[in-house]
mmCIF file of C-alpha atoms in Angstrom:
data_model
loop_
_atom_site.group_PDB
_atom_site.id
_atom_site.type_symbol
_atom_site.label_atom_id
_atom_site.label_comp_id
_atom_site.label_asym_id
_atom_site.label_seq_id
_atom_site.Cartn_x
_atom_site.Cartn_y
_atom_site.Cartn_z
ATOM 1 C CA UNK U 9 -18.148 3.864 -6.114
ATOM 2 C CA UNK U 10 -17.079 4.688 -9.750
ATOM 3 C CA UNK U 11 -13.620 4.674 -11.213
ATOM 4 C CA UNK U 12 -11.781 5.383 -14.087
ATOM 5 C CA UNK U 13 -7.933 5.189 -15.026
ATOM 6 C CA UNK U 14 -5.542 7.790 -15.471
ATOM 7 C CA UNK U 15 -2.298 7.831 -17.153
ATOM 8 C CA UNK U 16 0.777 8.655 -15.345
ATOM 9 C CA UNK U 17 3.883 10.194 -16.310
ATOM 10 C CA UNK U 18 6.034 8.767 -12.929
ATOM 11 C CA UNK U 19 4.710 5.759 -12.018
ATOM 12 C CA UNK U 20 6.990 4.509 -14.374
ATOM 13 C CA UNK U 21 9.880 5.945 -12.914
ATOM 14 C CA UNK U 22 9.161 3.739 -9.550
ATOM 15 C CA UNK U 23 8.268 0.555 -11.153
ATOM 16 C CA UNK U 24 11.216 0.494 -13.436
ATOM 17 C CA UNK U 25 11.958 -3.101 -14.605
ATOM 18 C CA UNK U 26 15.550 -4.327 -13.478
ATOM 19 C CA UNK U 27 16.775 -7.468 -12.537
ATOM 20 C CA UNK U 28 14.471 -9.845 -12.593
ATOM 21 C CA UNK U 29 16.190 -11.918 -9.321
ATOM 22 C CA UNK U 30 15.722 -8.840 -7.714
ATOM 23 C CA UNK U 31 12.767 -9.195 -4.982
ATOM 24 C CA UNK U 32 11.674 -5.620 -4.146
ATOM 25 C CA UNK U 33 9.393 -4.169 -0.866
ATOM 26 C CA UNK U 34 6.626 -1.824 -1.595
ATOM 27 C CA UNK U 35 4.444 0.084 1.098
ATOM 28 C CA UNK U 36 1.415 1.576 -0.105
ATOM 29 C CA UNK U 37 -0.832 3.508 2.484
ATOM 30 C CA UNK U 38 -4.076 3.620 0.593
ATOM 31 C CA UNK U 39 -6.762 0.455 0.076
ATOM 32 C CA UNK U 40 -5.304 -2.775 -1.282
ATOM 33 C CA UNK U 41 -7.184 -3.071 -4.651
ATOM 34 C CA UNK U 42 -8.034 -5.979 -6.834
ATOM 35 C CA UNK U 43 -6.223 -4.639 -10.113
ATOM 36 C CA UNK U 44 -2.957 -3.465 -7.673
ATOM 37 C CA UNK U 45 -2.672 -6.799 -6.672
ATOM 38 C CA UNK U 46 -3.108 -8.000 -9.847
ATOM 39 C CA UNK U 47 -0.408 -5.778 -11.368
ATOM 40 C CA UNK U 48 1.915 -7.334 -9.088
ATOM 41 C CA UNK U 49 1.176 -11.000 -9.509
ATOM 42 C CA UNK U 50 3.547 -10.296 -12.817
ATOM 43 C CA UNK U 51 6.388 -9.418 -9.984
ATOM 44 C CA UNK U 52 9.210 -10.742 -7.015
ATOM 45 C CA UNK U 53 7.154 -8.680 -4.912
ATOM 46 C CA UNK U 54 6.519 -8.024 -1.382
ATOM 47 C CA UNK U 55 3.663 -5.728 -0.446
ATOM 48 C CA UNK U 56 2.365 -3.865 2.540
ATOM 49 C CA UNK U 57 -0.714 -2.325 2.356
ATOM 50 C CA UNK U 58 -2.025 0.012 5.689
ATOM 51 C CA UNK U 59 -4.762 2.060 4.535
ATOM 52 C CA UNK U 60 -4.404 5.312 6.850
ATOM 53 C CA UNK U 61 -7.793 6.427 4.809
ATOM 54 C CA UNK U 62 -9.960 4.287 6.820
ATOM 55 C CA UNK U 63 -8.174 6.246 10.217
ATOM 56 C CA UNK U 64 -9.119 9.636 9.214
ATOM 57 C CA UNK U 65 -8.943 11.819 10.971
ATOM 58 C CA UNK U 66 -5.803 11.790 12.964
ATOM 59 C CA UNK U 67 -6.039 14.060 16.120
ATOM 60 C CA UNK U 68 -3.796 13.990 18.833
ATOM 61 C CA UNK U 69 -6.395 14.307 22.132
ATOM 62 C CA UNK U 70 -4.192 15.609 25.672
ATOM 63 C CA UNK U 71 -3.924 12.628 27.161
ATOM 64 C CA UNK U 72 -4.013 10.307 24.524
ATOM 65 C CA UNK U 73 -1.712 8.792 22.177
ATOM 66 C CA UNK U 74 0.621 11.182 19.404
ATOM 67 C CA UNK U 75 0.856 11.109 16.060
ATOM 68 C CA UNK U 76 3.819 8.867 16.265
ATOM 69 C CA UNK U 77 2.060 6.432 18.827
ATOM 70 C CA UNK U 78 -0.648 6.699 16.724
ATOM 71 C CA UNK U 79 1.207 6.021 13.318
ATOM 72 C CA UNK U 80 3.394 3.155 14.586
ATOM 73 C CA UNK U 81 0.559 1.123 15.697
ATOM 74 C CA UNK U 82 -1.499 1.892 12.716
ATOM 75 C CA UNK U 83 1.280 0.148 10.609
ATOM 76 C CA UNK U 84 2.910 -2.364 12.933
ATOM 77 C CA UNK U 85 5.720 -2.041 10.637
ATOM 78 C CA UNK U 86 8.460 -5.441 11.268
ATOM 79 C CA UNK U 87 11.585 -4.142 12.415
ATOM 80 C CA UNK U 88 13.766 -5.211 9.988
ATOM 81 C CA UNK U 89 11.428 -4.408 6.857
ATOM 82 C CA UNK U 90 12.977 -1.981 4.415
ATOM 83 C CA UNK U 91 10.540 -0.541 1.902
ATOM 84 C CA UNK U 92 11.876 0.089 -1.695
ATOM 85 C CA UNK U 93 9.177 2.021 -2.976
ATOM 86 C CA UNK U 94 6.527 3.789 -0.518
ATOM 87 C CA UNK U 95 3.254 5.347 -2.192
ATOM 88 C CA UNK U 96 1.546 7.891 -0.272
ATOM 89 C CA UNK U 97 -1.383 8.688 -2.890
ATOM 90 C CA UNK U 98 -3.219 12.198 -1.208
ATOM 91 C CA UNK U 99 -2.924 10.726 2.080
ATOM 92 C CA UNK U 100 -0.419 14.318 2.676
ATOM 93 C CA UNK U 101 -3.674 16.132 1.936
ATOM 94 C CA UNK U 102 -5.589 15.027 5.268
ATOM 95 C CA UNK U 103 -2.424 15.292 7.855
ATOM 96 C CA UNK U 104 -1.192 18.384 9.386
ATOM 97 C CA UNK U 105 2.150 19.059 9.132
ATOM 98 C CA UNK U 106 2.771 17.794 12.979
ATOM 99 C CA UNK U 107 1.571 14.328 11.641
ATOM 100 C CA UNK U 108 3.555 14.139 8.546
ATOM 101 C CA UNK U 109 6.400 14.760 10.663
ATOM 102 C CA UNK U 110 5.626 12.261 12.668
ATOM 103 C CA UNK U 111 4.469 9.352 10.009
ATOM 104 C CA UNK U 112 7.993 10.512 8.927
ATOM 105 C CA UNK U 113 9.899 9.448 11.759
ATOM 106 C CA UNK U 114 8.336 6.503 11.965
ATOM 107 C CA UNK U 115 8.647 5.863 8.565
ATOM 108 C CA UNK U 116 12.078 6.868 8.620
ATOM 109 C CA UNK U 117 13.593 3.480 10.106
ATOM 110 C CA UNK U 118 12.156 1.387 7.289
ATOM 111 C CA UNK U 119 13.279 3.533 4.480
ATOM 112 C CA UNK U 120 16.619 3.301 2.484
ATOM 113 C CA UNK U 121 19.047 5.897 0.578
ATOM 114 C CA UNK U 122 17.036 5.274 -2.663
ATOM 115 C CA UNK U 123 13.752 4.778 -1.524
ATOM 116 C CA UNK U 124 11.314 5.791 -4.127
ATOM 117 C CA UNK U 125 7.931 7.782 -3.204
ATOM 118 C CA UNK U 126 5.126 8.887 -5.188
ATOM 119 C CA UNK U 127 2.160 10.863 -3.789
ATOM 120 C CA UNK U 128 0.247 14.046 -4.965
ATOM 121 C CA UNK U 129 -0.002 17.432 -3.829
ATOM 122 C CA UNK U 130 -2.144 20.045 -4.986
ATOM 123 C CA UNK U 131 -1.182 23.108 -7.185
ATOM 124 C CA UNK U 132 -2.456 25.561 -4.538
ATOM 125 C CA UNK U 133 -4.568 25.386 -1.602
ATOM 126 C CA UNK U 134 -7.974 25.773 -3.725
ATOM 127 C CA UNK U 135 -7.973 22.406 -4.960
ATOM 128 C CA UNK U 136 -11.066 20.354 -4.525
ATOM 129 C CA UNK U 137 -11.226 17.577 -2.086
ATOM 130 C CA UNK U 138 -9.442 14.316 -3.112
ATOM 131 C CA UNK U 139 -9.323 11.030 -1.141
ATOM 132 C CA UNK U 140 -9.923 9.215 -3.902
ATOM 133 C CA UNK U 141 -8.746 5.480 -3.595
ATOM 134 C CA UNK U 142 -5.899 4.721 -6.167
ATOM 135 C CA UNK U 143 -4.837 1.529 -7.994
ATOM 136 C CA UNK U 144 -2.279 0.416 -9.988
ATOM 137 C CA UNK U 145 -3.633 -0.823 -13.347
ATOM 138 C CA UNK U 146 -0.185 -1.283 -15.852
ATOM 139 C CA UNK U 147 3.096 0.679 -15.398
ATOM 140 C CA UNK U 148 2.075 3.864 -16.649
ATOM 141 C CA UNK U 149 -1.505 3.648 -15.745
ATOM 142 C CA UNK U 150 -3.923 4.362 -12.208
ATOM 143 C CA UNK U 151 -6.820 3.626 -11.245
ATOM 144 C CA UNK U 152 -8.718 5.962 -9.197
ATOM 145 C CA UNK U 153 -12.181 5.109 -7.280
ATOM 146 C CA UNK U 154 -13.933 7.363 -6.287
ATOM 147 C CA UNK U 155 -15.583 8.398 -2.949
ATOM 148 C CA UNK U 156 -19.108 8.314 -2.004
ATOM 149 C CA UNK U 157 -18.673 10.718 0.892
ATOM 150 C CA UNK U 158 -15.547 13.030 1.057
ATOM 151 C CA UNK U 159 -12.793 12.283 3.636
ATOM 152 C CA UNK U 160 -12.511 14.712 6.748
ATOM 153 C CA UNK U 161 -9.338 17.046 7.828
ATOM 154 C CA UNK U 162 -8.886 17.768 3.680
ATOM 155 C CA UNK U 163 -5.947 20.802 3.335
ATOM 156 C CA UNK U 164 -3.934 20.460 -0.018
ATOM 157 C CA UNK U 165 -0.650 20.876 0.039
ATOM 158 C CA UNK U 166 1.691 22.661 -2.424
ATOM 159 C CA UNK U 167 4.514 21.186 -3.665
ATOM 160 C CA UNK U 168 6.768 24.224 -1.357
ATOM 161 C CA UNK U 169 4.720 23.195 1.626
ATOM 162 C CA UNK U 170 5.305 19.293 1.613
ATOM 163 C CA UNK U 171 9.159 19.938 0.320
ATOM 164 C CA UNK U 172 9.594 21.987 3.435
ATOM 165 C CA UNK U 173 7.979 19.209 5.824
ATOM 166 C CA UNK U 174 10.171 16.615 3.562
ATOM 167 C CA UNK U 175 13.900 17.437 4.312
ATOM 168 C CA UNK U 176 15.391 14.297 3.658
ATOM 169 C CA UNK U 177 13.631 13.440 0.572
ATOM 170 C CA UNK U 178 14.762 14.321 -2.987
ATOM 171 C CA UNK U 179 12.129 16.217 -5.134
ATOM 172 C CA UNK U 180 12.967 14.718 -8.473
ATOM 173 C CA UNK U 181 10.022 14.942 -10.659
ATOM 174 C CA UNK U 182 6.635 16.527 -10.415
ATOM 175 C CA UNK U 183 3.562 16.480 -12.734
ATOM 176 C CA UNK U 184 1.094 19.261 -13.095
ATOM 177 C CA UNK U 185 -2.687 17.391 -13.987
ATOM 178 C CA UNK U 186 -5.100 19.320 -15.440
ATOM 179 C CA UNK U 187 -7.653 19.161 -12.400
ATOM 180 C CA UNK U 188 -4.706 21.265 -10.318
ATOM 181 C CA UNK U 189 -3.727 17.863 -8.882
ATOM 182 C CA UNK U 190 0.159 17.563 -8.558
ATOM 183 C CA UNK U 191 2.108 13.720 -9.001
ATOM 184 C CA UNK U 192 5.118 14.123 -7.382
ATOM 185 C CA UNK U 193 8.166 11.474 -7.356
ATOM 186 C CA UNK U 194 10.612 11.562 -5.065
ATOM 187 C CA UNK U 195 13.431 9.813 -3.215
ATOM 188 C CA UNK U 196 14.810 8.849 0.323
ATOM 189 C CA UNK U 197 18.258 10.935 0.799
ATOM 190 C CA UNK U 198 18.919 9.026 3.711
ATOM 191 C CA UNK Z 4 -17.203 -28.064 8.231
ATOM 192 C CA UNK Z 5 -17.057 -26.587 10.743
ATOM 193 C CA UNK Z 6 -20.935 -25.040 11.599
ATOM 194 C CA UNK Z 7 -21.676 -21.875 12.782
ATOM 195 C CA UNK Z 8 -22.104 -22.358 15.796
ATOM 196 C CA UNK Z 9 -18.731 -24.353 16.822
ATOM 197 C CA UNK Z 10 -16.253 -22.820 18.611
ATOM 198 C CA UNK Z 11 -12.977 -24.543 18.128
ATOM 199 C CA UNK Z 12 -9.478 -23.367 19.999
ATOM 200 C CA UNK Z 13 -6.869 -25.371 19.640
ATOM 201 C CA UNK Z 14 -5.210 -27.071 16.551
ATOM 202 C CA UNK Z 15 -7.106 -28.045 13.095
ATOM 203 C CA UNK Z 16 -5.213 -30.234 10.843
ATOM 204 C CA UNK Z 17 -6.684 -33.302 8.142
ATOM 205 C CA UNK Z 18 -6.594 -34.433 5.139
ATOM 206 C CA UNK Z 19 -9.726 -33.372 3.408
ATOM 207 C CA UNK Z 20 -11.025 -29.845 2.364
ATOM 208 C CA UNK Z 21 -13.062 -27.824 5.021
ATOM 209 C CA UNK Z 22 -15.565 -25.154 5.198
ATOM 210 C CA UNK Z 23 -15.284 -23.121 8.378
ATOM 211 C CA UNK Z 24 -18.834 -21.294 8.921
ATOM 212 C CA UNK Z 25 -17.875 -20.986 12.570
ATOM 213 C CA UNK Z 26 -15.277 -19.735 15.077
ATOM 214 C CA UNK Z 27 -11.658 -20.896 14.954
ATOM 215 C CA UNK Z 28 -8.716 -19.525 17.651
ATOM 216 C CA UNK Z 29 -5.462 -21.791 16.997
ATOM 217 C CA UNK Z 30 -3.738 -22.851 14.120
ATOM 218 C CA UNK Z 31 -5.298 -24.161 11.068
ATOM 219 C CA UNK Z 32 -2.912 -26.927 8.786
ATOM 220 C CA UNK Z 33 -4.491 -28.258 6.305
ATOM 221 C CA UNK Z 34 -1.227 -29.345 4.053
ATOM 222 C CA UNK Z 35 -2.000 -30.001 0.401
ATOM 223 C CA UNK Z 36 -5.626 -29.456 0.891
ATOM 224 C CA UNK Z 37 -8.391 -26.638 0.717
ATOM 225 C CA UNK Z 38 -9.900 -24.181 3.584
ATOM 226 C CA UNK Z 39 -12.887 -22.041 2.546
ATOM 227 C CA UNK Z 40 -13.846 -19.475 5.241
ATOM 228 C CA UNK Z 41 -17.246 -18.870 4.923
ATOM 229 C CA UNK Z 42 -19.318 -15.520 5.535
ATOM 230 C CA UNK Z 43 -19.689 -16.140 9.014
ATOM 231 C CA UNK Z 44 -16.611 -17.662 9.531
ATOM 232 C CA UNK Z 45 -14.611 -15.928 12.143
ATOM 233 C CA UNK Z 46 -10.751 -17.429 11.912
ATOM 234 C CA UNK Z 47 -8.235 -15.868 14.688
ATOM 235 C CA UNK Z 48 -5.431 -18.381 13.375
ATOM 236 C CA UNK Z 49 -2.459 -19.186 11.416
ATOM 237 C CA UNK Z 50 -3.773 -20.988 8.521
ATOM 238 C CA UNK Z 51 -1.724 -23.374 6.052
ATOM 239 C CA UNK Z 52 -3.151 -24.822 2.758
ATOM 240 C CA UNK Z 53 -3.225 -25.733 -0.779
ATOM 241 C CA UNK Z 54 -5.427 -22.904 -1.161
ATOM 242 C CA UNK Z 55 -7.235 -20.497 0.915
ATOM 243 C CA UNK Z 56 -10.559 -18.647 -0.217
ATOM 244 C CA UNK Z 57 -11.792 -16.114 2.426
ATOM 245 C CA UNK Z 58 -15.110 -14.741 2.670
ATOM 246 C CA UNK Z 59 -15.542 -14.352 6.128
ATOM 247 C CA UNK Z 60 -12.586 -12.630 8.718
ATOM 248 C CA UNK Z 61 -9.325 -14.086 9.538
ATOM 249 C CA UNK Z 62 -6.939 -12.240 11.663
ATOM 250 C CA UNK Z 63 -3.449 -14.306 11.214
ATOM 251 C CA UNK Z 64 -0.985 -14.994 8.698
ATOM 252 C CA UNK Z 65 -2.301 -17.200 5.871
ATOM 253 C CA UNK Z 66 0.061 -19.679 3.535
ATOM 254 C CA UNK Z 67 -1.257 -20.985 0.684
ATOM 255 C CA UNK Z 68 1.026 -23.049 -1.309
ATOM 256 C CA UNK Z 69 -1.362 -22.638 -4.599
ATOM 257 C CA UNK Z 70 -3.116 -19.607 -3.998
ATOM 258 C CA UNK Z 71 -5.110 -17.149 -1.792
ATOM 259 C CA UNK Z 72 -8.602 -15.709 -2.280
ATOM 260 C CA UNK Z 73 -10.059 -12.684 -0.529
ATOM 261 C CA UNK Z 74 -13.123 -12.737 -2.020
ATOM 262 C CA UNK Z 75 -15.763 -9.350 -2.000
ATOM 263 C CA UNK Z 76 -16.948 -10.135 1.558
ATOM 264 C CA UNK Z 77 -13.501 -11.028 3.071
ATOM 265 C CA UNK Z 78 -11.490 -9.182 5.583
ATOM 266 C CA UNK Z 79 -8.055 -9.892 6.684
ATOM 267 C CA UNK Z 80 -5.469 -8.814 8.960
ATOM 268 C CA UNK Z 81 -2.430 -10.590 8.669
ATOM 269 C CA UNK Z 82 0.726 -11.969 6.436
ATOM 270 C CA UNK Z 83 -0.220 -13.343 3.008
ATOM 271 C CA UNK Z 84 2.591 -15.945 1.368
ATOM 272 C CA UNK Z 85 1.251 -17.558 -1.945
ATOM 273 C CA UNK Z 86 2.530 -17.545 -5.114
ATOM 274 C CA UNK Z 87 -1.006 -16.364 -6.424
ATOM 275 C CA UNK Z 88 -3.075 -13.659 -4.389
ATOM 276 C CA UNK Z 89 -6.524 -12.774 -5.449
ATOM 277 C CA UNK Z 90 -8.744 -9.990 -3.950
ATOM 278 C CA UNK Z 91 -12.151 -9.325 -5.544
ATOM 279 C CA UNK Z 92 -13.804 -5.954 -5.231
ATOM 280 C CA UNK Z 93 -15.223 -4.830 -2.186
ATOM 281 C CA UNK Z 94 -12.578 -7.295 0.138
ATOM 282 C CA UNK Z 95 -10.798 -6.017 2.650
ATOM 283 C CA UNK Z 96 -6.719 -6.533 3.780
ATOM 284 C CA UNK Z 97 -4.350 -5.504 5.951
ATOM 285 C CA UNK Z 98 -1.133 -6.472 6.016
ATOM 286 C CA UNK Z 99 1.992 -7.698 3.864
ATOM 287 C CA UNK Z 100 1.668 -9.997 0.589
ATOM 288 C CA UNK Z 101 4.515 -11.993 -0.481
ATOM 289 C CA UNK Z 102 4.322 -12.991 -3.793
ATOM 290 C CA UNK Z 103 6.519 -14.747 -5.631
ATOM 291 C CA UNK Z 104 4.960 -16.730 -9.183
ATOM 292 C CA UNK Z 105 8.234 -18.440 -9.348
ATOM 293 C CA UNK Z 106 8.847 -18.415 -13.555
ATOM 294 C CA UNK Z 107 8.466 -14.273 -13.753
ATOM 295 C CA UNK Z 108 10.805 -12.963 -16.062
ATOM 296 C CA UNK Z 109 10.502 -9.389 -15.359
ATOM 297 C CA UNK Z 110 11.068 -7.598 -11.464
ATOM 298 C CA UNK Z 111 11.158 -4.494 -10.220
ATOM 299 C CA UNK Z 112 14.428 -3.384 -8.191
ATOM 300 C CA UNK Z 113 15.231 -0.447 -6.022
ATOM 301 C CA UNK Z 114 16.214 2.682 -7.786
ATOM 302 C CA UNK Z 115 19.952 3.432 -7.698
ATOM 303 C CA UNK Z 116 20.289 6.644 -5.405
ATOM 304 C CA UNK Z 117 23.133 8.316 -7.544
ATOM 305 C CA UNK Z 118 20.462 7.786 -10.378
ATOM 306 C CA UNK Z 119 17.848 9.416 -8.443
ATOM 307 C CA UNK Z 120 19.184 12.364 -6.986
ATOM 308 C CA UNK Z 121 20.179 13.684 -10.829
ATOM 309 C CA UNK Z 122 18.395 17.066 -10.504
ATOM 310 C CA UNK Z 123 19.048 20.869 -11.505
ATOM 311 C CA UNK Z 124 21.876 21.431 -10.472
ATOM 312 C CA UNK Z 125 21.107 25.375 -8.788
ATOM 313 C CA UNK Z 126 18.404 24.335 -6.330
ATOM 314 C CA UNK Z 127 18.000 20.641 -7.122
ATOM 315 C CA UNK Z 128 15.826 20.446 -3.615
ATOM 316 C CA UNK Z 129 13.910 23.421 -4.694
ATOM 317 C CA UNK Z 130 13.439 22.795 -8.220
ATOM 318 C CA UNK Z 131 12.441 19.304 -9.490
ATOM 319 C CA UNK Z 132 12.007 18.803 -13.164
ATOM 320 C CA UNK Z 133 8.394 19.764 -13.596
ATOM 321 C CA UNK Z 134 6.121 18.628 -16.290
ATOM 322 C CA UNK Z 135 3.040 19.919 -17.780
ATOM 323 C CA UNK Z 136 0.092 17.832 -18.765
ATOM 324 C CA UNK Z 137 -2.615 18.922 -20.382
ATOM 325 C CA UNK Z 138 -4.852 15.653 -20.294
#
């Protein structure tokens, strides 16, 4: 698996330095990753890490589970957790819009008016397959591995598609990369 | 050490490092001391120590008052609390880290939502500042 780094313009934005009593809760749904973790040894940190990646692909059979069955037991999410930052990476870009509803909802109890979210979404539907795994290298800086074999169920989303399944989030900020690759920052309305 | 082919369920506790190559269901308190979890190690436990390295599987929720390894092989499925967590390349984990080194002088906080939601002011849901980058 290669990787290389890649600069970003919003990560930034979420990992903004405040108060340094402040403890804050991060949920990130791709692979935990040695330089992630070693990003946030720096920080008052509390991280959850449920790779959804690794469940691809999500189907809903007739008798079996839902999406949101499905979902809340892939996350076993503590009742009382409340995430500060969630980052979604591409993970959009492999659910139909009946399952990001639904890892919505069950999201939804564990979020916060404020909530910060980062994930990317393609500039149209052309876009070649993603999945890649992402890390977090420095503030303004990813690291993104690379897949030996491409994930199943790919369908990238534009930015009007996922704002449309996203109704209670806040577009504030979206980045245009030059492989048609979209970083998109956003926020919890509540 | 516990040997590969020892099945323990129950309680582990002592006062001197151990090495467990074999099967563990319990709880595992080893205090101010060291538990490795060798590649064949298969750990369905609470464990407490000075430090925990991980090369095998544990399924539990893992304290480690110095640190906490996950080395390449390891896979875990539980609750990390150390002030130090490592994971080397190719490790696998599930679950929440709690980190805390104690003497950090930076943090990270929430964002402020009045902050956040400062937008266009026409369509601010429909039209996010959008940048351009060429690289």
């Amino acid at each position: 698996m290669s990787s290389v780094t890649q600069p970003s313009q919003l990560l930034s934005s979420i990992l903004q330095p405040l108060d340094p009593e402040e403890r804050v809760t991060i949920l990130d749904l791709g692979a935990a990753l040695p330089e992630t973790l070693a990003f946030y040894s720096e920080f008052r940190v509390k991280l959850y890490f449920a790779d959804l990646f690794v469940d691809l692909p999500l189907t809903v059979a007739e008798e079996g589970p839902g999406y949101r069955e499905q979902f809340a037991a892939l996350l076993q999410l503590p009742a009382d957790v409340r995430f500060d930052v969630c980052l979604f990476w591409d993970l959009f870009n492999f659910l139909d819009d009946a399952a990001i509803r639904a890892l919505l909802e069950v999201l939804q109890p564990h979020l916060h008016p404020g909530t910060r979210v980062h994930a990317f979404g393609a500039r149209n539907r052309k876009l070649r397959a993603g999945g890649e795994r992402y890390g977090i290298c420095a503030r303004d800086t990813l690291s993104v591995r690379y897949r030996t074999q491409a994930l199943p169920g790919y369908r990238p989303l534009p930015q009007s598609t996922l704002q449309d399944l996203m109704t209670d989030f806040q577009f504030d900020r979206s980045v245009l990369l030059a492989d048609g690759r979209l970083e998109l920052l956003m926020h919890f309305r509540g | 050490m516990i040997g590969t082919s020892i099945y323990i369920k129950g309680t582990v506790t002592g006062e001197e490092d151990l090495v467990i190559q074999g099967k563990v269901d319990g709880t595992i308190d080893l205090g101010d001391f060291e538990v490795s979890v060798g590649e064949s190690g298969k750990v369905t436990a609470d464990i407490t120590a000075r430090v925990v390295r991980i090369d095998g599987e544990v399924a539990g929720d893992v304290t480690g008052s110095e640190k906490v390894v996950i080395a390449k092989s390891g896979r875990v499925r539980g609750n990390i609390i150390a002030p130090r967590v490592t994971l080397e390349d190719g490790a696998i984990f599930k679950g929440s880290i709690d980190m805390d080194p104690g003497d950090t002088r930076q943090g990270l906080a929430p964002v402020r939502t009045e902050k956040a939601g400062a937008t266009p002011a026409s369509n601010p849901a429909k039209n996010p500042e959008m940048d351009l980058k060429s690289g």
